[in-house]
GROMACS .gro file of C-alpha atoms in nm:
model
  397
    1MET     CA    1  -0.020  -0.002   0.007
    2ARG     CA    2   0.120   0.334  -0.070
    3GLN     CA    3   0.020   0.705   0.072
    4GLY     CA    4  -0.023   1.013  -0.109
    5PRO     CA    5  -0.059   1.205  -0.444
    6CYS     CA    6  -0.152   0.994  -0.754
    7VAL     CA    7   0.168   1.180  -0.920
    8ALA     CA    8   0.524   1.058  -0.751
    9LYS     CA    9   0.741   1.317  -0.752
   10VAL     CA   10   1.063   1.502  -0.585
   11ALA     CA   11   1.085   1.828  -0.406
   12PRO     CA   12   1.367   1.960  -0.205
   13PHE     CA   13   1.439   1.830   0.131
   14GLY     CA   14   1.596   2.061   0.448
   15ALA     CA   15   1.737   2.400   0.523
   16ALA     CA   16   1.988   2.444   0.230
   17THR     CA   17   1.805   2.441  -0.132
   18GLU     CA   18   2.019   2.685  -0.295
   19GLY     CA   19   2.146   2.595  -0.619
   20LEU     CA   20   1.923   2.277  -0.638
   21LYS     CA   21   1.684   2.286  -0.941
   22VAL     CA   22   1.433   2.049  -0.986
   23ALA     CA   23   1.209   1.999  -1.331
   24ALA     CA   24   0.813   2.098  -1.306
   25ASP     CA   25   0.745   1.733  -1.343
   26GLY     CA   26   0.930   1.682  -1.014
   27LEU     CA   27   1.159   1.408  -1.153
   28VAL     CA   28   1.459   1.579  -1.325
   29VAL     CA   29   1.702   1.717  -1.012
   30GLU     CA   30   2.008   1.887  -1.061
   31ASN     CA   31   2.264   2.042  -0.824
   32THR     CA   32   2.432   2.376  -0.932
   33SER     CA   33   2.595   2.472  -0.591
   34THR     CA   34   2.913   2.365  -0.437
   35GLU     CA   35   2.750   2.159  -0.105
   36THR     CA   36   2.505   1.859  -0.082
   37ARG     CA   37   2.141   1.901  -0.166
   38PHE     CA   38   1.891   1.662  -0.016
   39VAL     CA   39   1.548   1.566  -0.246
   40LYS     CA   40   1.259   1.318  -0.138
   41CYS     CA   41   0.954   1.182  -0.275
   42ASN     CA   42   0.645   1.308  -0.178
   43VAL     CA   43   0.470   0.926  -0.174
   44LEU     CA   44   0.513   0.681   0.133
   45ALA     CA   45   0.565   0.315   0.008
   46LYS     CA   46   0.372   0.177   0.375
   47THR     CA   47   0.358  -0.229   0.286
   48GLY     CA   48   0.443  -0.479  -0.005
   49LYS     CA   49   0.699  -0.437  -0.273
   50TRP     CA   50   0.870  -0.109  -0.433
   51TYR     CA   51   1.072   0.055  -0.713
   52PHE     CA   52   1.219   0.321  -0.877
   53GLU     CA   53   1.456   0.381  -1.105
   54VAL     CA   54   1.760   0.681  -1.100
   55THR     CA   55   1.930   0.745  -1.429
   56ILE     CA   56   2.258   0.979  -1.389
   57ASN     CA   57   2.242   1.270  -1.633
   58ALA     CA   58   2.582   1.398  -1.569
   59SER     CA   59   2.921   1.294  -1.436
   60ILE     CA   60   2.993   1.268  -1.064
   61SER     CA   61   3.236   1.473  -0.906
   62GLY     CA   62   3.103   1.378  -0.561
   63SER     CA   63   2.893   1.142  -0.290
   64VAL     CA   64   2.550   1.069  -0.403
   65CYS     CA   65   2.359   0.862  -0.218
   66VAL     CA   66   1.999   0.731  -0.296
   67GLY     CA   67   1.779   0.476  -0.085
   68TRP     CA   68   1.482   0.513   0.131
   69ALA     CA   69   1.411   0.690   0.482
   70LEU     CA   70   1.161   0.658   0.712
   71PRO     CA   71   0.909   0.915   0.763
   72THR     CA   72   1.036   1.053   1.088
   73LEU     CA   73   1.327   1.172   0.929
   74ASP     CA   74   1.333   1.573   0.872
   75SER     CA   75   1.611   1.857   0.830
   76GLY     CA   76   1.684   1.830   1.173
   77HIS     CA   77   1.844   1.465   1.135
   78LEU     CA   78   2.017   1.513   0.815
   79LYS     CA   79   2.389   1.520   0.825
   80THR     CA   80   2.673   1.519   0.545
   81ASN     CA   81   2.464   1.258   0.332
   82LEU     CA   82   2.171   1.036   0.310
   83GLY     CA   83   2.231   0.740   0.467
   84ASP     CA   84   2.466   0.871   0.750
   85ASP     CA   85   2.178   0.901   1.009
   86SER     CA   86   1.980   0.578   1.158
   87LEU     CA   87   1.639   0.718   0.981
   88SER     CA   88   1.814   0.573   0.621
   89TRP     CA   89   1.950   0.331   0.416
   90ALA     CA   90   2.125   0.469   0.087
   91TYR     CA   91   2.348   0.371  -0.194
   92ASP     CA   92   2.658   0.575  -0.240
   93ILE     CA   93   2.699   0.545  -0.612
   94TYR     CA   94   3.057   0.754  -0.626
   95ARG     CA   95   3.203   0.579  -0.303
   96GLN     CA   96   3.042   0.265  -0.412
   97ARG     CA   97   2.905   0.188  -0.027
   98LYS     CA   98   2.601   0.129   0.141
   99CYS     CA   99   2.533   0.371   0.407
  100HIS     CA  100   2.358   0.336   0.718
  101SER     CA  101   2.416   0.503   1.044
  102SER     CA  102   2.773   0.477   1.098
  103ASP     CA  103   2.820   0.180   0.926
  104SER     CA  104   2.870   0.393   0.584
  105THR     CA  105   3.214   0.418   0.648
  106SER     CA  106   3.327   0.058   0.637
  107SER     CA  107   3.038  -0.110   0.415
  108TRP     CA  108   3.173  -0.163   0.081
  109TYR     CA  109   2.875  -0.303  -0.175
  110GLY     CA  110   2.768  -0.215  -0.551
  111ASP     CA  111   2.936  -0.160  -0.873
  112TYR     CA  112   3.080   0.192  -1.053
  113PHE     CA  113   2.802   0.408  -1.144
  114SER     CA  114   2.886   0.695  -1.484
  115ASN     CA  115   2.663   0.908  -1.652
  116GLY     CA  116   2.387   0.740  -1.871
  117ASP     CA  117   2.372   0.440  -1.598
  118THR     CA  118   2.048   0.363  -1.393
  119LEU     CA  119   2.056   0.265  -1.077
  120GLY     CA  120   1.717   0.066  -0.935
  121CYS     CA  121   1.598   0.072  -0.599
  122LYS     CA  122   1.356  -0.161  -0.446
  123VAL     CA  123   1.264  -0.236  -0.104
  124ASP     CA  124   1.047  -0.560   0.020
  125LEU     CA  125   0.812  -0.407   0.324
  126GLU     CA  126   0.738  -0.792   0.408
  127GLN     CA  127   1.062  -0.959   0.457
  128LYS     CA  128   1.255  -0.631   0.568
  129LYS     CA  129   1.507  -0.596   0.267
  130ILE     CA  130   1.663  -0.349   0.084
  131SER     CA  131   1.868  -0.375  -0.275
  132PHE     CA  132   2.015  -0.201  -0.535
  133SER     CA  133   2.046  -0.280  -0.957
  134LYS     CA  134   2.241  -0.137  -1.199
  135ASN     CA  135   2.110  -0.121  -1.571
  136GLY     CA  136   1.931  -0.445  -1.434
  137ASN     CA  137   2.192  -0.630  -1.277
  138GLU     CA  138   2.089  -0.750  -0.939
  139LEU     CA  139   2.382  -0.583  -0.700
  140GLY     CA  140   2.227  -0.785  -0.430
  141VAL     CA  141   2.047  -0.738  -0.040
  142ALA     CA  142   2.234  -0.421   0.086
  143PHE     CA  143   2.046  -0.396   0.420
  144GLU     CA  144   1.825  -0.652   0.619
  145ALA     CA  145   1.667  -0.389   0.830
  146GLY     CA  146   1.567  -0.559   1.163
  147ASP     CA  147   1.526  -0.267   1.307
  148LEU     CA  148   1.253  -0.119   1.023
  149ASN     CA  149   0.884  -0.094   1.111
  150PRO     CA  150   0.698  -0.159   0.776
  151THR     CA  151   0.418  -0.009   0.932
  152ASP     CA  152   0.574   0.332   0.932
  153GLY     CA  153   0.626   0.334   0.584
  154LEU     CA  154   0.938   0.455   0.368
  155PHE     CA  155   1.006   0.732   0.094
  156PRO     CA  156   1.241   0.737  -0.143
  157ALA     CA  157   1.495   1.017  -0.090
  158ALA     CA  158   1.838   1.083  -0.239
  159SER     CA  159   2.140   1.359  -0.149
  160ILE     CA  160   2.327   1.507  -0.417
  161PHE     CA  161   2.667   1.673  -0.476
  162ARG     CA  162   2.755   1.981  -0.697
  163LYS     CA  163   2.699   1.917  -1.074
  164ALA     CA  164   2.532   1.607  -1.044
  165LYS     CA  165   2.200   1.556  -1.215
  166LEU     CA  166   1.955   1.286  -1.201
  167THR     CA  167   1.600   1.193  -1.345
  168PHE     CA  168   1.363   0.933  -1.120
  169ASN     CA  169   1.152   0.700  -1.268
  170PHE     CA  170   0.831   0.609  -1.034
  171ASP     CA  171   0.594   0.498  -1.333
  172LYS     CA  172   0.597   0.108  -1.313
  173LYS     CA  173   0.466   0.171  -1.707
  174LYS     CA  174   0.801   0.367  -1.762
  175TRP     CA  175   1.073   0.136  -1.600
  176LYS     CA  176   1.420   0.088  -1.792
  177HIS     CA  177   1.489  -0.197  -1.630
  178PRO     CA  178   1.209  -0.378  -1.416
  179PRO     CA  179   1.306  -0.635  -1.171
  180LYS     CA  180   1.299  -0.945  -1.280
  181ASN     CA  181   1.117  -1.230  -1.142
  182ASP     CA  182   0.945  -1.046  -0.894
  183PRO     CA  183   0.573  -0.943  -1.088
  184ASP     CA  184   0.443  -0.768  -0.739
  185VAL     CA  185   0.714  -0.533  -0.756
  186GLN     CA  186   0.520  -0.166  -0.778
  187GLY     CA  187   0.556   0.170  -0.848
  188LEU     CA  188   0.473   0.480  -0.670
  189HIS     CA  189   0.353   0.645  -0.962
  190ALA     CA  190  -0.013   0.593  -0.899
  191GLN     CA  191  -0.168   0.341  -1.207
  192VAL     CA  192  -0.485   0.565  -1.196
  193THR     CA  193  -0.541   0.930  -1.305
  194GLU     CA  194  -0.693   1.212  -1.066
  195GLN     CA  195  -1.049   1.146  -1.255
  196GLU     CA  196  -1.041   0.754  -1.208
  197TYR     CA  197  -0.903   0.824  -0.819
  198ALA     CA  198  -1.176   1.050  -0.783
  199SER     CA  199  -1.412   0.743  -0.930
  200LEU     CA  200  -1.239   0.504  -0.668
  201VAL     CA  201  -1.339   0.770  -0.343
  202GLU     CA  202  -1.715   0.728  -0.472
  203ILE     CA  203  -1.695   0.356  -0.497
  204PHE     CA  204  -1.560   0.351  -0.133
  205ASN     CA  205  -1.845   0.598  -0.021
  206ARG     CA  206  -2.131   0.410  -0.174
  207PHE     CA  207  -2.057   0.085   0.052
  208LYS     CA  208  -1.973   0.333   0.363
  209ASN     CA  209  -2.270   0.479   0.302
  210GLU     CA  210  -2.462   0.137   0.300
  211GLY     CA  211  -2.293   0.001   0.611
  212VAL     CA  212  -2.381   0.316   0.796
  213ASN     CA  213  -2.739   0.331   0.669
  214LEU     CA  214  -2.845  -0.013   0.829
  215SER     CA  215  -2.622   0.021   1.119
  216GLU     CA  216  -2.809  -0.025   1.440
  217SER     CA  217  -2.586   0.307   1.544
  218GLY     CA  218  -2.592   0.527   1.219
  219GLU     CA  219  -2.262   0.525   1.205
  220THR     CA  220  -1.979   0.302   1.159
  221GLY     CA  221  -1.638   0.525   1.113
  222ASP     CA  222  -1.425   0.595   0.757
  223VAL     CA  223  -1.439   0.220   0.692
  224ILE     CA  224  -1.666   0.025   0.514
  225LYS     CA  225  -1.816  -0.278   0.678
  226GLY     CA  226  -2.190  -0.440   0.815
  227GLN     CA  227  -2.399  -0.472   0.499
  228GLY     CA  228  -2.187  -0.222   0.306
  229PHE     CA  229  -1.904  -0.495   0.351
  230LEU     CA  230  -2.108  -0.772   0.224
  231ASN     CA  231  -2.256  -0.570  -0.082
  232TYR     CA  232  -1.911  -0.494  -0.193
  233GLY     CA  233  -1.833  -0.870  -0.166
  234LYS     CA  234  -2.159  -0.948  -0.355
  235GLU     CA  235  -2.017  -0.659  -0.678
  236MET     CA  236  -1.676  -0.873  -0.632
  237GLY     CA  237  -1.893  -1.209  -0.733
  238VAL     CA  238  -1.887  -1.346  -0.345
  239GLU     CA  239  -2.221  -1.495  -0.283
  240GLU     CA  240  -2.171  -1.776  -0.044
  241ASP     CA  241  -2.026  -1.759   0.330
  242THR     CA  242  -1.792  -2.043   0.197
  243ASP     CA  243  -1.634  -1.775  -0.048
  244ILE     CA  244  -1.278  -1.710   0.042
  245GLY     CA  245  -1.302  -1.377  -0.221
  246LEU     CA  246  -1.321  -1.117   0.099
  247MET     CA  247  -1.070  -1.268   0.308
  248ILE     CA  248  -0.847  -1.256  -0.041
  249LEU     CA  249  -0.966  -0.869  -0.093
  250ALA     CA  250  -0.857  -0.803   0.229
  251TRP     CA  251  -0.517  -1.010   0.211
  252LYS     CA  252  -0.422  -0.803  -0.084
  253LEU     CA  253  -0.548  -0.455   0.059
  254ASN     CA  254  -0.353  -0.480   0.367
  255ALA     CA  255  -0.695  -0.473   0.570
  256GLU     CA  256  -0.604  -0.494   0.911
  257GLY     CA  257  -1.005  -0.528   1.073
  258GLN     CA  258  -1.206  -0.819   1.058
  259TRP     CA  259  -1.434  -0.779   0.799
  260GLU     CA  260  -1.395  -0.457   0.711
  261PHE     CA  261  -1.208  -0.161   0.518
  262LYS     CA  262  -1.072   0.121   0.622
  263ARG     CA  263  -1.084   0.425   0.345
  264GLU     CA  264  -0.666   0.447   0.315
  265GLU     CA  265  -0.663   0.083   0.270
  266PHE     CA  266  -0.931   0.066  -0.014
  267VAL     CA  267  -0.819   0.401  -0.203
  268ASP     CA  268  -0.461   0.346  -0.156
  269GLY     CA  269  -0.479   0.009  -0.196
  270TRP     CA  270  -0.665  -0.014  -0.519
  271VAL     CA  271  -0.471   0.262  -0.660
  272GLY     CA  272  -0.159   0.018  -0.597
  273TYR     CA  273  -0.324  -0.211  -0.842
  274GLY     CA  274  -0.451   0.055  -1.096
  275CYS     CA  275  -0.796  -0.059  -1.045
  276SER     CA  276  -1.071   0.224  -0.997
  277SER     CA  277  -1.353   0.039  -1.124
  278LEU     CA  278  -1.574  -0.223  -0.969
  279ALA     CA  279  -1.571  -0.432  -1.312
  280GLN     CA  280  -1.099  -0.437  -1.288
  281MET     CA  281  -1.178  -0.490  -0.911
  282LYS     CA  282  -1.373  -0.815  -0.973
  283LYS     CA  283  -1.135  -0.924  -1.270
  284ARG     CA  284  -0.799  -0.904  -1.021
  285LEU     CA  285  -0.971  -1.058  -0.783
  286ASP     CA  286  -1.069  -1.346  -1.048
  287VAL     CA  287  -0.665  -1.354  -1.087
  288TRP     CA  288  -0.572  -1.381  -0.791
  289ARG     CA  289  -0.758  -1.659  -0.702
  290GLN     CA  290  -0.598  -1.801  -1.003
  291GLU     CA  291  -0.256  -1.757  -0.888
  292LEU     CA  292  -0.350  -1.937  -0.539
  293LYS     CA  293  -0.424  -2.253  -0.715
  294ASP     CA  294  -0.151  -2.234  -0.936
  295LYS     CA  295   0.131  -2.123  -0.692
  296ARG     CA  296   0.208  -2.291  -0.396
  297GLU     CA  297   0.378  -2.027  -0.229
  298GLU     CA  298   0.146  -1.743  -0.317
  299PHE     CA  299  -0.114  -1.979  -0.135
  300LYS     CA  300   0.101  -2.023   0.164
  301LYS     CA  301   0.147  -1.654   0.220
  302PHE     CA  302  -0.213  -1.651   0.210
  303TYR     CA  303  -0.255  -1.937   0.423
  304PHE     CA  304  -0.110  -1.755   0.677
  305PHE     CA  305  -0.238  -1.421   0.608
  306VAL     CA  306  -0.588  -1.614   0.692
  307PHE     CA  307  -0.516  -1.722   1.108
  308ASP     CA  308  -0.410  -1.337   1.180
  309TYR     CA  309  -0.706  -1.211   0.995
  310LEU     CA  310  -0.938  -1.417   1.204
  311LYS     CA  311  -0.797  -1.450   1.540
  312GLU     CA  312  -0.890  -1.171   1.811
  313ASP     CA  313  -0.714  -0.891   1.903
  314LYS     CA  314  -0.351  -1.000   2.148
  315ARG     CA  315  -0.454  -1.352   2.121
  316THR     CA  316  -0.243  -1.628   1.917
  317ILE     CA  317  -0.517  -1.891   1.870
  318ILE     CA  318  -0.840  -1.942   1.700
  319LEU     CA  319  -1.087  -2.215   1.825
  320THR     CA  320  -1.083  -2.534   1.656
  321GLU     CA  321  -1.440  -2.486   1.480
  322GLU     CA  322  -1.356  -2.190   1.323
  323ALA     CA  323  -1.015  -2.362   1.202
  324LEU     CA  324  -1.193  -2.670   1.051
  325THR     CA  325  -1.471  -2.445   0.878
  326VAL     CA  326  -1.141  -2.220   0.719
  327TRP     CA  327  -0.941  -2.547   0.642
  328GLN     CA  328  -1.293  -2.619   0.466
  329MET     CA  329  -1.318  -2.297   0.294
  330LEU     CA  330  -0.982  -2.360   0.206
  331GLY     CA  331  -1.011  -2.674   0.026
  332LEU     CA  332  -0.784  -2.842   0.255
  333ASP     CA  333  -1.045  -3.112   0.340
  334LYS     CA  334  -1.076  -3.222  -0.061
  335SER     CA  335  -0.696  -3.243  -0.106
  336TRP     CA  336  -0.665  -3.472   0.216
  337PRO     CA  337  -0.809  -3.833   0.217
  338LEU     CA  338  -0.728  -3.831   0.601
  339TRP     CA  339  -0.909  -3.520   0.668
  340ASP     CA  340  -1.258  -3.713   0.842
  341LYS     CA  341  -0.974  -3.882   1.069
  342TRP     CA  342  -0.806  -3.534   1.165
  343ALA     CA  343  -1.152  -3.349   1.186
  344LYS     CA  344  -1.252  -3.602   1.470
  345TYR     CA  345  -0.888  -3.645   1.621
  346ILE     CA  346  -0.913  -3.259   1.653
  347VAL     CA  347  -1.235  -3.170   1.809
  348LYS     CA  348  -1.124  -3.426   2.072
  349GLU     CA  349  -0.828  -3.275   2.175
  350VAL     CA  350  -0.786  -2.925   2.149
  351LYS     CA  351  -1.018  -2.638   2.192
  352ALA     CA  352  -0.817  -2.406   2.000
  353VAL     CA  353  -0.571  -2.421   1.746
  354SER     CA  354  -0.259  -2.222   1.799
  355ARG     CA  355  -0.062  -2.044   1.515
  356ASP     CA  356   0.252  -2.250   1.512
  357ASN     CA  357   0.000  -2.563   1.448
  358TRP     CA  358  -0.211  -2.350   1.199
  359ARG     CA  359   0.156  -2.321   1.006
  360GLN     CA  360   0.271  -2.677   1.043
  361TYR     CA  361  -0.068  -2.783   0.907
  362ILE     CA  362   0.006  -2.690   0.530
  363ASP     CA  363   0.368  -2.825   0.557
  364PHE     CA  364   0.217  -3.180   0.774
  365ILE     CA  365  -0.035  -3.295   0.493
  366LYS     CA  366   0.220  -3.172   0.211
  367ALA     CA  367   0.448  -3.422   0.401
  368HIS     CA  368   0.183  -3.703   0.434
  369PRO     CA  369  -0.061  -3.655   0.141
  370GLU     CA  370  -0.182  -3.986   0.131
  371GLY     CA  371  -0.107  -4.165   0.487
  372VAL     CA  372   0.111  -4.103   0.796
  373ASP     CA  373   0.354  -4.461   0.703
  374ASN     CA  374   0.652  -4.297   0.658
  375TYR     CA  375   0.627  -4.034   0.977
  376ASP     CA  376   0.940  -3.949   1.149
  377PRO     CA  377   0.867  -3.885   1.522
  378ASN     CA  378   1.202  -3.760   1.522
  379ALA     CA  379   1.133  -3.446   1.290
  380SER     CA  380   0.999  -3.141   1.411
  381TRP     CA  381   0.626  -3.167   1.417
  382PRO     CA  382   0.436  -2.972   1.650
  383VAL     CA  383   0.277  -3.267   1.933
  384LEU     CA  384  -0.051  -3.200   1.770
  385MET     CA  385   0.101  -3.368   1.513
  386ASP     CA  386   0.257  -3.651   1.675
  387GLY     CA  387  -0.089  -3.718   1.848
  388PHE     CA  388  -0.264  -3.747   1.506
  389VAL     CA  389  -0.023  -4.004   1.409
  390ASP     CA  390  -0.084  -4.205   1.771
  391TYR     CA  391  -0.435  -4.167   1.665
  392ILE     CA  392  -0.458  -4.310   1.352
  393ASN     CA  393  -0.251  -4.619   1.413
  394GLU     CA  394  -0.453  -4.667   1.717
  395ASN     CA  395  -0.754  -4.653   1.530
  396GLN     CA  396  -0.682  -4.869   1.201
  397ASP     CA  397  -0.994  -4.915   1.017
   0.00000   0.00000   0.00000
C-alpha cells in the first residue's frame, strides 16, 4: 500500500536548497551549488514491494546517495549524506558504499556508476530487505533492516553533491529495467488518473454509506463494514458464506480489521493495483483466485494471513471449530484423504488451534499426502501432529 498523491515526484528537502533545480515534472534534479542538497519523494511506501529508478545524467564528482528513508527523517536529522543517520538507508554510487548510520564508513557494496547508467532501488517491506541494481543487474541485498518497522513506511530520497544531475522514474510503465522474476513489485506513481482516483473514492463512499444506513447506531466510522462490506462482496462475485473472496481482498489490500476496509486501505490499495472500477476490481480478484490455485508459495502467504486476520486481538489462537470451517473454505478437506480422521481427532483433543499448529498443518499434509506410514517421530512436528499419528495407528480401519 502507498500513501500520497497520484503523481509521484521529488522536491527539495532540508534547510539548504540554494542551487538545487527540480524540473516542473518533479523528476529531473540538478545541483548547481558546491554543497550537498537533499530531495525526497511525496509518496510513502507503507506495505508490499516497491521499486524506483534513478538515471545518471551528468558526470559525478562527489557522493550521490540514493535510497529510502523513514517518515520521521526531517531536516534536523540530516547529516552529510543520506544514510549517515539511523533513519535512512542509501547506496553511494560515487564511493560504492552502502550507507546506514555509522556503518557507512566501512561497508563496501555495488559497482561504479557513470553517465547514462540507471540505478534501481527496491524495498520489500514484508521481508525487511533493501536492494539495488545497475542497469538491471542485481547488486544483491544491501540491507536486512531488522529495526525497520513496516507500518511506518519509507519514502524515496537522495543526497546530491555538486554538478550531479539525476532523473527519477516512479512509473512502473516506464521502468527501463524492471526487477526480474518479481511481478509483485509496484511503482509509486499511481496507475490511475485523478479522475479515476475520484471514482475510487466514490466507490468507497457508496459502500461505506450502505453500511451506515443499515447500522443500528447509524455510524460505522470511516470504514466499509457490515452490510456495506457484504454488498461490496456481492459486486465482486462473492455470494456464499464459504467463498474466500473477501478474505483474498482483505489480504491484498492489507486490511487490519476483520470484515472491514478502512478508507486508506481501500482507496490507496486499489490505486496501487491500478484499479478504479468495480469491473476492474472483480477481474483482479479473479486473477488472484487463480494464482492461489497455481502457485503454492502464494497460497501459503495467503494461508498464513488468514490466521492472523481471523484471530482475536492479542490472542495467538483461533477456536477449533472455526479452524475446521476455514480449512474447508480453503479446500484443504478435499485434497487430503485423512481429513475426516483429522477433524474427529482435533475436535476431541483441542479447543483451539495455535498459530504454530496452523502453519505446520499445511506442511504436514504436503509431507503426508496419502498416509502417515513414513512419519518421522524425531522430526520437528508439533505435539498435535505426533498425537494425530498415534490416533491413526490406534484406530486402524
